[in-house]
PDB file of C-alpha atoms in Angstrom:
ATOM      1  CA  UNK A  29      73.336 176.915 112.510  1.00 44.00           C
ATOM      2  CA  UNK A  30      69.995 178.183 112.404  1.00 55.00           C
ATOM      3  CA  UNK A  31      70.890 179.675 108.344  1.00 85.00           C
ATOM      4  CA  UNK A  32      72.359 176.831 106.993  1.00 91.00           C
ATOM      5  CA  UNK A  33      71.705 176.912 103.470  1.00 94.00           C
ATOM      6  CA  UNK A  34      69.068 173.939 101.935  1.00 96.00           C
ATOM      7  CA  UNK A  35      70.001 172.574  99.278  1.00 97.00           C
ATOM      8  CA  UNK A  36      67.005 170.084  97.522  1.00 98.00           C
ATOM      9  CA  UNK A  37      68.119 167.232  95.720  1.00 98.00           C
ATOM     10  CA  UNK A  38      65.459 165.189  93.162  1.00 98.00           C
ATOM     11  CA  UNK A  39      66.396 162.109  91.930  1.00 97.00           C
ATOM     12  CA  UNK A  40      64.463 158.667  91.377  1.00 97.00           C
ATOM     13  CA  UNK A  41      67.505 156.891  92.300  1.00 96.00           C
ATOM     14  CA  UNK A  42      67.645 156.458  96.303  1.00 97.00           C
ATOM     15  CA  UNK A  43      71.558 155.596  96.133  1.00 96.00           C
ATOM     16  CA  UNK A  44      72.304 158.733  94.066  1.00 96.00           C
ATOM     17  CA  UNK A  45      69.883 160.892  96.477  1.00 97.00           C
ATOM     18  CA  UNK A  46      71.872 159.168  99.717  1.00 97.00           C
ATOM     19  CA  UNK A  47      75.219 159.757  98.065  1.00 97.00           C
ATOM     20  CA  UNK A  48      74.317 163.833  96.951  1.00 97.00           C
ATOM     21  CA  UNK A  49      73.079 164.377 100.457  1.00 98.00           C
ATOM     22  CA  UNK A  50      75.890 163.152 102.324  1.00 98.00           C
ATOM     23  CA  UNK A  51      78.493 165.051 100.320  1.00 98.00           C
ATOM     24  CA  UNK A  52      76.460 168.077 100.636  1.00 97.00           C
ATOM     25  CA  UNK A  53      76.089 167.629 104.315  1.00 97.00           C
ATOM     26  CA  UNK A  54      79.658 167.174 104.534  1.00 97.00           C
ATOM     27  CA  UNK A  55      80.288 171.073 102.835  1.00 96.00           C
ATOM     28  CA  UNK A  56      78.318 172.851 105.629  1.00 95.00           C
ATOM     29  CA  UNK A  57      74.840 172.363 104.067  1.00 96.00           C
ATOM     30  CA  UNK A  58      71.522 170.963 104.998  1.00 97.00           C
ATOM     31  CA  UNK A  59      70.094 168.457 102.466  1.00 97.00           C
ATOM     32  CA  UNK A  60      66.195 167.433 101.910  1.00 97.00           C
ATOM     33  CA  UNK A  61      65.981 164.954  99.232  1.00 97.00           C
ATOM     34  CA  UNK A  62      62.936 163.946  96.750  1.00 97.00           C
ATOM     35  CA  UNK A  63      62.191 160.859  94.843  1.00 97.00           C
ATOM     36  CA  UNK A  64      60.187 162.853  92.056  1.00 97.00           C
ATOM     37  CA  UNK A  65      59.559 166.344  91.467  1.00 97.00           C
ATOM     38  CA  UNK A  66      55.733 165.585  91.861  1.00 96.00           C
ATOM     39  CA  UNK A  67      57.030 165.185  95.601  1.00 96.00           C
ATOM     40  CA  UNK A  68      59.033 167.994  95.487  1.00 97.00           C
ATOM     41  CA  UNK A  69      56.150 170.209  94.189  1.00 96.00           C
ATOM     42  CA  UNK A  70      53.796 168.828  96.981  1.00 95.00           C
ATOM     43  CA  UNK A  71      56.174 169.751  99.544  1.00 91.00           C
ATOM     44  CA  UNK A  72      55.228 172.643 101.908  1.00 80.00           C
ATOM     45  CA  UNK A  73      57.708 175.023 103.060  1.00 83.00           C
ATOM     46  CA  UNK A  74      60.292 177.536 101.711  1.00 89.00           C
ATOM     47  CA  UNK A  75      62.228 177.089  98.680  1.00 94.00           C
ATOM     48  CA  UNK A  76      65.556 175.336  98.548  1.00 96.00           C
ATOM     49  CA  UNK A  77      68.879 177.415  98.278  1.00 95.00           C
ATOM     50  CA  UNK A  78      69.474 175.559  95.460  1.00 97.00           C
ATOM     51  CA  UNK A  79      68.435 172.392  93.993  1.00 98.00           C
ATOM     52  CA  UNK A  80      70.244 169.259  92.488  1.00 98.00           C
ATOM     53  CA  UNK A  81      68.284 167.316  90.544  1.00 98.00           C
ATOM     54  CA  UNK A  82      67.992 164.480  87.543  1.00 97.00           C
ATOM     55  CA  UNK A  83      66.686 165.139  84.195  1.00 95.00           C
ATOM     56  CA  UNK A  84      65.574 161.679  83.596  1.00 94.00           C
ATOM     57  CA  UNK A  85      62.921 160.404  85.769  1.00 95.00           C
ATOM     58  CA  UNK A  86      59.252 158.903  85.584  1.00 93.00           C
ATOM     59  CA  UNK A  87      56.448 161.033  85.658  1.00 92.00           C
ATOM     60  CA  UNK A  88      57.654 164.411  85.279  1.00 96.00           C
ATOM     61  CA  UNK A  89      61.602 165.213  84.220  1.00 95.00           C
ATOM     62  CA  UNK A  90      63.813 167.260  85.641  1.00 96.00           C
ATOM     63  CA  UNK A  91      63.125 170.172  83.138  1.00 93.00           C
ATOM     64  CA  UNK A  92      60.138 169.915  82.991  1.00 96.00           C
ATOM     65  CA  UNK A  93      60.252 170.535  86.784  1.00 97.00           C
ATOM     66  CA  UNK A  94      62.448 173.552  85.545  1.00 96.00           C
ATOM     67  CA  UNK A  95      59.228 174.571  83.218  1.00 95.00           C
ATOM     68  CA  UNK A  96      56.872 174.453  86.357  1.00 95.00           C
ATOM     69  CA  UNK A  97      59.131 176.244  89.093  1.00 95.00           C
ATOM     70  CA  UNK A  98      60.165 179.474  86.346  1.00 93.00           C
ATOM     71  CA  UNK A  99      56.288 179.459  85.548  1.00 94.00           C
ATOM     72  CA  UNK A 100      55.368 179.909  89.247  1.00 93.00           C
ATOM     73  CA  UNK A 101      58.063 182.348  89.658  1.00 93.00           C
ATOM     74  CA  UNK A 102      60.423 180.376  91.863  1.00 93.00           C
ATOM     75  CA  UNK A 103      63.925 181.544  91.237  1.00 92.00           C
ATOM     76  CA  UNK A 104      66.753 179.622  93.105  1.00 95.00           C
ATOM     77  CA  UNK A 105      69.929 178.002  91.315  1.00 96.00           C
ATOM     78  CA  UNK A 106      69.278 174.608  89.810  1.00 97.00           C
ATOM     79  CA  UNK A 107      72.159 172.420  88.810  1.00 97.00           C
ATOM     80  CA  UNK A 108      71.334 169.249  86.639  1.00 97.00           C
ATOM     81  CA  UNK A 109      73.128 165.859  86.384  1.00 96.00           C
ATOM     82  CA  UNK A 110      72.047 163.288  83.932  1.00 93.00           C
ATOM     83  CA  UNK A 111      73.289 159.637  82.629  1.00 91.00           C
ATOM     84  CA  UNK A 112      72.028 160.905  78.972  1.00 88.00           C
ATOM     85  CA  UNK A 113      73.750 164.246  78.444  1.00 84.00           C
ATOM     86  CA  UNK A 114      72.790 165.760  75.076  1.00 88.00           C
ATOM     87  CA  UNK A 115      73.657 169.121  73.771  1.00 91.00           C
ATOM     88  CA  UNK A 116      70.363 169.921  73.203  1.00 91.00           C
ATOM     89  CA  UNK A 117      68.986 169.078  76.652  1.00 88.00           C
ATOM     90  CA  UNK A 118      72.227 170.612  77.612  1.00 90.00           C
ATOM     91  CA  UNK A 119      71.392 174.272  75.773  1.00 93.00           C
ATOM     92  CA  UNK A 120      67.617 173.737  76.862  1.00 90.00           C
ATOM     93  CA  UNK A 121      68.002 173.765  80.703  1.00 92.00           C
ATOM     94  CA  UNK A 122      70.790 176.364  80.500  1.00 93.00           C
ATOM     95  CA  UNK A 123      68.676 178.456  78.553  1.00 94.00           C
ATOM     96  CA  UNK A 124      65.856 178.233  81.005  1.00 92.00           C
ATOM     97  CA  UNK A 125      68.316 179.463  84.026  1.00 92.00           C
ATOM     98  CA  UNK A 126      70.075 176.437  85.017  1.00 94.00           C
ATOM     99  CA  UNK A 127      73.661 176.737  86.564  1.00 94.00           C
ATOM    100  CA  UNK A 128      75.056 173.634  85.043  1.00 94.00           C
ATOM    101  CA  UNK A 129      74.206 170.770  83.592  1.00 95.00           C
ATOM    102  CA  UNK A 130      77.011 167.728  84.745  1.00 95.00           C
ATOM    103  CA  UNK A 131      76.945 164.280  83.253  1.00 92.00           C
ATOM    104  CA  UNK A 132      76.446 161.163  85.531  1.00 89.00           C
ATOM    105  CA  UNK A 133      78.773 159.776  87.103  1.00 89.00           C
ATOM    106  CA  UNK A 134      80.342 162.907  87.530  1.00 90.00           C
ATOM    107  CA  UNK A 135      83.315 163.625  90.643  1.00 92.00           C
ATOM    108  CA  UNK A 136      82.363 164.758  94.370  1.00 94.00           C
ATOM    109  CA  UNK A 137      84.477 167.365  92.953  1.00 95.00           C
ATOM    110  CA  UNK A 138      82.944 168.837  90.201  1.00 96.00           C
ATOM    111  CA  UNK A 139      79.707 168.703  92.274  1.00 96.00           C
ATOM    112  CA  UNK A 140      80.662 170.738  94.936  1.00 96.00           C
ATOM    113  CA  UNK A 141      82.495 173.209  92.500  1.00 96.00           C
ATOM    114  CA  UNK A 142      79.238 173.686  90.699  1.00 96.00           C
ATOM    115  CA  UNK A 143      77.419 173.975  94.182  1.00 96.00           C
ATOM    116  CA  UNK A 144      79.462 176.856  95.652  1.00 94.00           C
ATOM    117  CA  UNK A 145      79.599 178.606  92.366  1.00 94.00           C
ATOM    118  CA  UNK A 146      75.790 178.564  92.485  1.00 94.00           C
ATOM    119  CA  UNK A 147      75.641 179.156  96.217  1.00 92.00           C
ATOM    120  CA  UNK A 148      77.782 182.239  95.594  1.00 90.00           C
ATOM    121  CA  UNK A 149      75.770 184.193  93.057  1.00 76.00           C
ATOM    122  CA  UNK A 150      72.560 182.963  94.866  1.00 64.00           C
ATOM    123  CA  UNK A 151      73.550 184.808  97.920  1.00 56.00           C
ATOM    124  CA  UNK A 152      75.367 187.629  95.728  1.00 49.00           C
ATOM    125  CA  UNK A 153      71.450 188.890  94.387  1.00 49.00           C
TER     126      UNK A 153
END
């Protein structure tokens, strides 16, 4: 399918990466995956469909990837998934556009419910 959606996924953890990307392969969609944002940013190419990614990771965060991509005016869904869920990160990355914000571990699921939600008012605009 030469318009399979892409969906990004940026984690430091190469099991969680493996795992995301095989159970979004296995919904239809193409996966690229990214041990940092810093990789992520350095990347070349189009933007993502939508992005999965971790808020806690070295170097730069997952919001604070958020912060960069809204600042350079790239709009695409972003769903977050972190091991330390706090309200107040919580209201933070929703605030700044996120679709959802899930708590590690969280179901195959839940995932993929939170992916097609985003997939479908991605496409909707």
């Amino acid at each position: 399918m030469a318009n399979t959606p892409i969906i990004a996924i940026v984690d430091d953890d190469e099991a969680v990466r493996t795992s995301l990307a095989s159970l979004v392969r296995s919904i239809g969609y193409e996966a690229l995956t990214y041990e940092s944002g810093v990789v992520f940013l350095d990347r070349r190419g189009d933007d993502p469909s939508c992005m999965i990614v971790d808020i806690q990771m070295p170097v730069m965060t997952g919001d604070e990837l958020q912060a960069r991509l809204v600042e350079a005016g790239r709009k695409f869904p972003i769903i977050f998934m972190t091991a330390f869920p706090t309200d107040a990160v919580r209201q933070r990355v929703l605030a700044a556009g996120a679709h959802c914000c899930l708590s590690k571990p969280t179901g195959g699921d839940e995932i993929i419910r939170c992916l097609e939600e985003a997939m479908a008012g991605y496409t909707a605009q």
